[in-house]
Amino acid sequence: MSLRQRQNYGRHGRVLRLGEREATRGCRRTTSSPSTASWRSTLLCGSLRSAQAMAGLFTVGDLRKPPFFPWNESMDILDWLGAFFGFQRDNIRNQREHLILLLANAQMRLHPPPDNVDTLDAGVVRHLRRKLLSNYIFSQCPWGFWTGPLRDLLYTSLYLLIWGEAANLRFMPECLCYIFHHMAMELNLILEDFYDRDTGRPVLPATCGENAFLLNVVTPVYSTIKAEVDASRNGTAPHSAWRNYDDINEYFWSSRCFDQLQWPLHPSKKFFAGPPSKIRVGKTGFVEQRSFWNIFRSFDRLWIMLILFLQAATLVAWEGSEYPWQGLESRDVQVRTLSVFITWASLRFLQSILDAGTQYSLVSRETLWLAARMVLKSVAAVTWTIVFGVLYSMIWDQRYRDRRWSTVANARVMNFLVAAGVFILPEFLASVLFVLPYVRNFLEKTNWRILYVLTWWFQSRTFVGRGLREGIVDNMKYALFWVAVLSAKFTFSYFLQIKPMVAPTKVILKINNIDYKWHEFFAKTNRFAVVLYWLPVILIYLMDIQIWYSIFSSFFGALVGLFSHLFFASALQFNLMSEEQPFRPRGTIQTRLRDAILRLKLRYGLGRPYKKIESDQVQATRFALIWNEIIETFREEDIVSDREVELLELSPNTWGIRVIRWPCFLLSNELLLALRQAKELGTGDRMLWQKISKNEYRRCAVIESYDSVKFLLRKIVKKGTEEYQIITNLFDSFDAAIAAGKFTEEFQMRILDTLHSTLMTLVNLLIKPNKDSDKVVNTLQTIYEAAHRDFPKTKKSFDELKHLGWLPVNTNTVGLLFENAIELPNADDLIFYKQVRRLHTILTSRESMNNVPRNLEARRRIAFFTNSLFMNMPRAPKVEKMLPFSVLTPYYSEEVLYSREQLQKENEDGISILFYLQKIYDDEWENFIERMRREGMDHDDEIWEEKLRDLRLWASHRGQTLTRTVRGMMYYYRALKMLAFIDSASEMDVQGDQRELASFSSSLISQNGMGGFGGSSMSLNSQNLSRTGSSISSLLMGHEYGTAMMKFTYVVACQIYGSQKKKKDSRAEEILYLMKHNEALRVAYVDEVNKAPGEVDYYSVLVKYDQKLKKEVEIYRVKLPGQLKLGEGKPENQNHAIIFTRGDAVQTIDMNQDNYFEEALKMRNLLEEYSHYYGVRKPTILGVREHVFTGSLCHPWQRVLANPLKVRMHYGHPDVFDRLWFLGRGGISKASRVINISEDIFAGFNCTLRGGNVTHHEYIQVGKGRDVGLNQISMFEAKVASGNGEQVLSRDVYRLGHRLDFFRMLSVYYSTVGFFFNTMMVILTVYAFVWGRLYLALSGLEDAFKNSGTSNNKALSSVLNQQFIIQLGLFTALPMILENSLEHGFLSALWDFLTMQFQLASVFYTFSMGTRTHYFGRTILHGGAKYRATGRGFVVQHKSFAENYRLYARSHFVKAIELGVMLTVYASHSPLAKSTLVYIIMTISSWFLVVSWVLAPFVFNPSGFDWLKFVEDFDDFMTWIWFRGGVFTKSEHSWETWWYEEQDHLRTTGLWGKLLEIILDLRFFIFQYGIVYRLKISGGSTSISVYLLSWIYMVVVVGLFVVMAYVRDKYSAKEHIYYRSVQSLVIMLVILILALLLKFTDFEIIDIFTSLLAFIPTGWGLLLIAQVARPFVQSTIVWILLFLLLGYMTLCLALLFWLL
């Protein structure tokens, strides 16, 4: 079949299917338009297996027909269920298509195929029912399934219909199970023909009638959720005051829901009572409380371990032995360490108190056992504490009475140990079960009452979190990982943190007669000084596991990355090619080790990754089609040029060439090297050929050149002429000599250079646009003379030459040889001249083409793709047998396609987006212009006219736009079509079509531009160029479209697309453009229909663009119970659109992501991972590698989290979900307001808690964009940190901390909330160190310690070094170095790291630490987490200082000034600071933090140090400061409005949050207390009266400020002279007071400046306390005064910061 016939066949085949829609019962429509039918059923109707599935659906048979419903025989069981239970019409249509696709695809994947292909296999339906309802079955509901294919189909259909119409209830899987349970019971009654006892009629469901399910089932539960959300006050109310999705869902975990709620649902039940009703159901399962104690509650085992080791290590180190085992030889030390059990019991008591204090609201009449357990746990903990205390005191009492360790004393020690053994018995049992994970899983999953009674004491019986133990092998892997981490950590802590602190501590405790510099309230403060010394050490001790975890993760990540690249195969046995059975089993330890060695060899060029292959193999041809399509997509994306396309593509097997025709850039210079080897070696065919064949590319270059020259000469010489026969005879002689192994013996190798240069001349003549036949003849004669005269070693006589046929038969012929025998092909023979250009490149290239392609992104993608083909991944099945999947992208109002105005708009520096892109992507811009000229653009001005759409697309594909995301995801569709063609095409088709494809692709270069690689530039002939002609789509036969549509669905959830259309928003037009040009793209949105004033109906709508009608058409419209957004926006948007996705898997893709065609080819391989076991479970989430195309760096931690730690969650959106598994478990994200603001990771939490398995795979990647400006990154960091703050409060983190084994719990902590908490601990260490040192310096303690020689100690130096390393971000750089070393080499990685340091990466990282600390801590204490739109735009605009101040004032600037002032005061009053070197060593890390927090917004701000910008920023900032706020004033315009918004979190915080805030603010008063005693006026007095008198100064300063403010407001405008008089009077009064103080006291001028250091912090502290107490003081004059004072202080601080 020819190419044109196939194209016509494909088009007619698709039209035929479109025409069959009306005749097929499964393809009904909602309107009369022939194009509004079910968009996928149109393609399924022509499929045999889909027909089988639909035939099964039509089998209503003898089932009782629904009453009061117009039934006809064309209806199927979904219509039957819809009629009985009142489902919406479009919901039925949607789920019909959904079910058909699931069954059809499952039937297609059966292996071996069923005997009866005309019927739907019963096992397919049964398997689907089991997987879909696995969560319902796991819940152990009190009834069983009836068996049979019809029942399976009915249960599956019923659940899908419930799920498809459940709207927001889909976030509550057990609620859906409850609904399904009762409706399935009713279904059983109908199927069994039961009769109603009351009416005597056949049983009808409780929900029956039009839209009955929506009105009577969904809406009541939805209304309850909405009432609770309304009570949350937009998420500002405490979490304990309202029920979120999880609370309502967990109500259905208990059997009490059957008793209290019953069926049918009735709004009178207290479950439906909303706030403020007192009878409503309260929180269920867990109460989220804002407190840092949640970190201890959730991960209590970690903190107990750290505290107990700290206590034990300190006790052992206190003995003074060099090594701990030496200290433990003493019985005194041994007994002292037993005190850890007292601490352990006390910590358990603390935990019980925290549990009771936070979860008391869960107690109700139904949960009295919970209250009993809380009380009993506290009583038990207190009892154990008392018992251990008594036994411990008895030991020492006996010891001191006997004055030795007598037998009685030792007996008491044994009594203590027996009690301790009983105490740790549960921990011992847990350790035994850790070694036997299968037993633990069995016990947790079993619902035997006896087991429930036995485990009741330890934890609540919850539906999730059961059976989470991994297999023995996985247990051992992550256990060994953590044993290594903890061993390193505790060894370091003991020898370099704890032990060095012991000796100085002993000395400090012994110091007496300290000369205090202030009034000391307590007689002995040595102990408090010890606390200050130890506090930084303890803080670092508590967090430095994070450092060791990062270090070990880096090395383990490198090892895992190495072993993930180990699956080697021959060059053509790529994993990409389909195969029915796996190519080989997973490697053993031996094979993995062998492959690792081979991998290292390949990394450094010491191995060969392929076997020799020849061009007659079909797989090579198939791969050539794939490879060339990849290069074509590169050209469409403008990352390669037309010239590079020819150098990169795999040429088809033409001209009779016997080897693989590798891309030209791989063969460059290889021929010349082979010629040099031939000339140097001289003789010996075997030795020469072995030398050449050591390099596969060189071997292929030699053979291809020889075959090409042979074909070329025969092509340009007329067949049948004497010249043609001479050429044939010459090559026959060459072939015979080669076959006999005597080529070097019969011919002179030195002549090869002559032949080579002459052939180059010939090829150069042929590729010129104007060909000179005479020169061609002369060149041929030169070649002929050299070949038959000079080339043979033995001179042959005339007769011998004539006998060999190397001379003309008739030697008397007039004219030159070849003169009349030349016949050059026409210019239309594009294939011929393309091959000539290729031959020219091989012959003339003298240097390696390492810079091909020039574009770095193209080179990176080629390198990753080719490397990934040798990685360990499953073999791909045929497209027909692959798992179907969907891609879902949530979209709100981001950029779709850049407009002309956006591209041309210039900022204040005259830089536009287009100009920026032209400079950043200069080579891609050149390629784009080249492509536009090839497509008909004559002048550059046309780029803004005829080619404007192409220009907008080019720019949009380089930004973070929806256009870029859609293009990337549609590569899946394109790849599946091509792979389906390759799967179904025969060997003849593939080889023939490759030649046809080559004829199309030849049009990329016109005959007028046939310059070689080293020749002149190409001149392009636009008439002969066809951009689409070279695509594989030209070969498709028609069925590939249907296959691809069955396997792939792409839905973009454009939530407000409907309102955008109504408003004529340009984004709506651009979305329509995307649908128009991407036939597989579907858009889901929420449509709001106004029925009456105040009444709005909401619908989930799916639309597409109909290519036949040339307009947008509606496919489905499912009514919602109300407004969509009850929780967080993105998960709600995903949830409403997920009903329109299809397949067994769904990939979640965010709006800032991209995809690549070559990676889309591997999706079949990735989906096969679902059939492999990873440990004891198959995957439920497939983690996918991300490439950040905006330039950020990725760490290898995700692969470590997946293997060996087994705690990888869901981070970001490229991951692929097991759609059917998640369909019944709450969906792919959580949506509760505020608590689930980081919705992504909660999908991973939910997956892990419900027994899922998350893996990570390196052989496929998806592009991802991140924020690129400092402000964008900071807002993103703020959102993530706030989200982690909310995670600390969540039930998911609490359950993970308690349900996972100890080592997985550690992994979860340090990979999630622990990272942010430890970041905060680093900042707190800086504060603790600086405040502690300031206290010691001002009090005089430091001077006393210096004199005693205790100031220098190793532990403090170790702490400072660790802290500084963290601030520099060096420990986070280690993963990057190892990862880059693995992929690019160590030197390259080291250079990248050094480059980052020169680019001030450490400053940036330290600044980010401040962002994370601020928002993480504030969220835990006060709340305020919210989504922060970052814009995702290009950073081409200078940010004003006012904007930076709004963003960073509270998080960075104020804190930096506080630390700077403290360090300055410390430098002036510390005796240690007298030595500059000592001061620098002690404070360099703190000063680095201050400088980073101050300078980063300038350093990373475009034109941040430009003087003109500085002046403009100053004017703008002063305007912002003095602008008075109003009702409608935004924070961007007024400081007052901004300041009130900054305090919003204090209005909603709880009592404990306010108290802690006030306690933290009290630290500022230490300044005043310490400094006033340093004033000269104090005269060295340490009386408390000095401090009390200092408040007079505070009152006077504030009074003067109030007087001046009052006078200014009243007199400055109208009575200016009076205003100036008051000013003069105040100034003279101040001067008079200063003069009196100078005369009669010890006052000095320096005291004025010193007192400012007391006034500013004290005033700031008063202001912060007033902010917390705002509700009490806002209505008083005090608030007005404080507000005015705050404004002036803000201005002073800002100016001070600006000067710094």
GROMACS .gro file of N, CA, C and O in nm, residues 1294-1318:
model
  100
 1294TYR      N    1   0.093   1.308   6.234
 1294TYR     CA    2   0.087   1.242   6.365
 1294TYR      C    3   0.077   1.090   6.347
 1294TYR      O    4   0.148   1.014   6.416
 1295ARG      N    5  -0.007   1.045   6.257
 1295ARG     CA    6  -0.023   0.901   6.238
 1295ARG      C    7   0.100   0.838   6.175
 1295ARG      O    8   0.136   0.725   6.209
 1296LEU      N    9   0.164   0.910   6.083
 1296LEU     CA   10   0.289   0.856   6.029
 1296LEU      C   11   0.394   0.843   6.138
 1296LEU      O   12   0.470   0.745   6.142
 1297GLY      N   13   0.401   0.941   6.226
 1297GLY     CA   14   0.498   0.936   6.334
 1297GLY      C   15   0.474   0.823   6.432
 1297GLY      O   16   0.568   0.774   6.496
 1298HIS      N   17   0.348   0.778   6.442
 1298HIS     CA   18   0.317   0.673   6.539
 1298HIS      C   19   0.296   0.536   6.474
 1298HIS      O   20   0.316   0.434   6.542
 1299ARG      N   21   0.255   0.532   6.350
 1299ARG     CA   22   0.223   0.404   6.287
 1299ARG      C   23   0.341   0.341   6.215
 1299ARG      O   24   0.343   0.219   6.197
 1300LEU      N   25   0.435   0.420   6.172
 1300LEU     CA   26   0.552   0.364   6.105
 1300LEU      C   27   0.651   0.311   6.208
 1300LEU      O   28   0.651   0.353   6.324
 1301ASP      N   29   0.736   0.221   6.164
 1301ASP     CA   30   0.840   0.175   6.255
 1301ASP      C   31   0.940   0.288   6.280
 1301ASP      O   32   0.938   0.392   6.215
 1302PHE      N   33   1.028   0.266   6.375
 1302PHE     CA   34   1.114   0.374   6.424
 1302PHE      C   35   1.199   0.433   6.312
 1302PHE      O   36   1.212   0.556   6.301
 1303PHE      N   37   1.259   0.351   6.228
 1303PHE     CA   38   1.351   0.402   6.128
 1303PHE      C   39   1.277   0.474   6.014
 1303PHE      O   40   1.324   0.578   5.967
 1304ARG      N   41   1.164   0.422   5.974
 1304ARG     CA   42   1.086   0.495   5.872
 1304ARG      C   43   1.031   0.624   5.929
 1304ARG      O   44   1.016   0.724   5.858
 1305MET      N   45   0.998   0.624   6.057
 1305MET     CA   46   0.954   0.747   6.122
 1305MET      C   47   1.064   0.853   6.115
 1305MET      O   48   1.037   0.971   6.086
 1306LEU      N   49   1.190   0.812   6.138
 1306LEU     CA   50   1.300   0.907   6.126
 1306LEU      C   51   1.310   0.962   5.985
 1306LEU      O   52   1.332   1.083   5.964
 1307SER      N   53   1.292   0.876   5.887
 1307SER     CA   54   1.300   0.920   5.748
 1307SER      C   55   1.190   1.019   5.716
 1307SER      O   56   1.213   1.120   5.647
 1308VAL      N   57   1.070   0.991   5.763
 1308VAL     CA   58   0.959   1.083   5.737
 1308VAL      C   59   0.986   1.218   5.801
 1308VAL      O   60   0.966   1.324   5.740
 1309TYR      N   61   1.034   1.216   5.923
 1309TYR     CA   62   1.056   1.343   5.995
 1309TYR      C   63   1.160   1.428   5.925
 1309TYR      O   64   1.137   1.546   5.897
 1310TYR      N   65   1.276   1.370   5.895
 1310TYR     CA   66   1.385   1.450   5.841
 1310TYR      C   67   1.368   1.483   5.694
 1310TYR      O   68   1.444   1.564   5.641
 1311SER      N   69   1.271   1.425   5.629
 1311SER     CA   70   1.244   1.459   5.490
 1311SER      C   71   1.123   1.548   5.474
 1311SER      O   72   1.094   1.592   5.362
 1312THR      N   73   1.052   1.578   5.581
 1312THR     CA   74   0.933   1.664   5.571
 1312THR      C   75   0.946   1.779   5.670
 1312THR      O   76   1.028   1.868   5.652
 1313VAL      N   77   0.868   1.776   5.777
 1313VAL     CA   78   0.863   1.889   5.869
 1313VAL      C   79   0.993   1.906   5.946
 1313VAL      O   80   1.026   2.017   5.989
 1314GLY      N   81   1.067   1.798   5.964
 1314GLY     CA   82   1.193   1.808   6.037
 1314GLY      C   83   1.293   1.898   5.971
 1314GLY      O   84   1.371   1.968   6.038
 1315PHE      N   85   1.295   1.901   5.839
 1315PHE     CA   86   1.388   1.988   5.768
 1315PHE      C   87   1.361   2.133   5.802
 1315PHE      O   88   1.454   2.211   5.828
 1316PHE      N   89   1.236   2.173   5.803
 1316PHE     CA   90   1.202   2.312   5.833
 1316PHE      C   91   1.222   2.342   5.982
 1316PHE      O   92   1.267   2.452   6.017
 1317PHE      N   93   1.188   2.247   6.067
 1317PHE     CA   94   1.210   2.270   6.210
 1317PHE      C   95   1.358   2.283   6.241
 1317PHE      O   96   1.399   2.368   6.320
 1318ASN      N   97   1.440   2.202   6.177
 1318ASN     CA   98   1.584   2.209   6.201
 1318ASN      C   99   1.644   2.336   6.142
 1318ASN      O  100   1.742   2.389   6.194
   0.00000   0.00000   0.00000
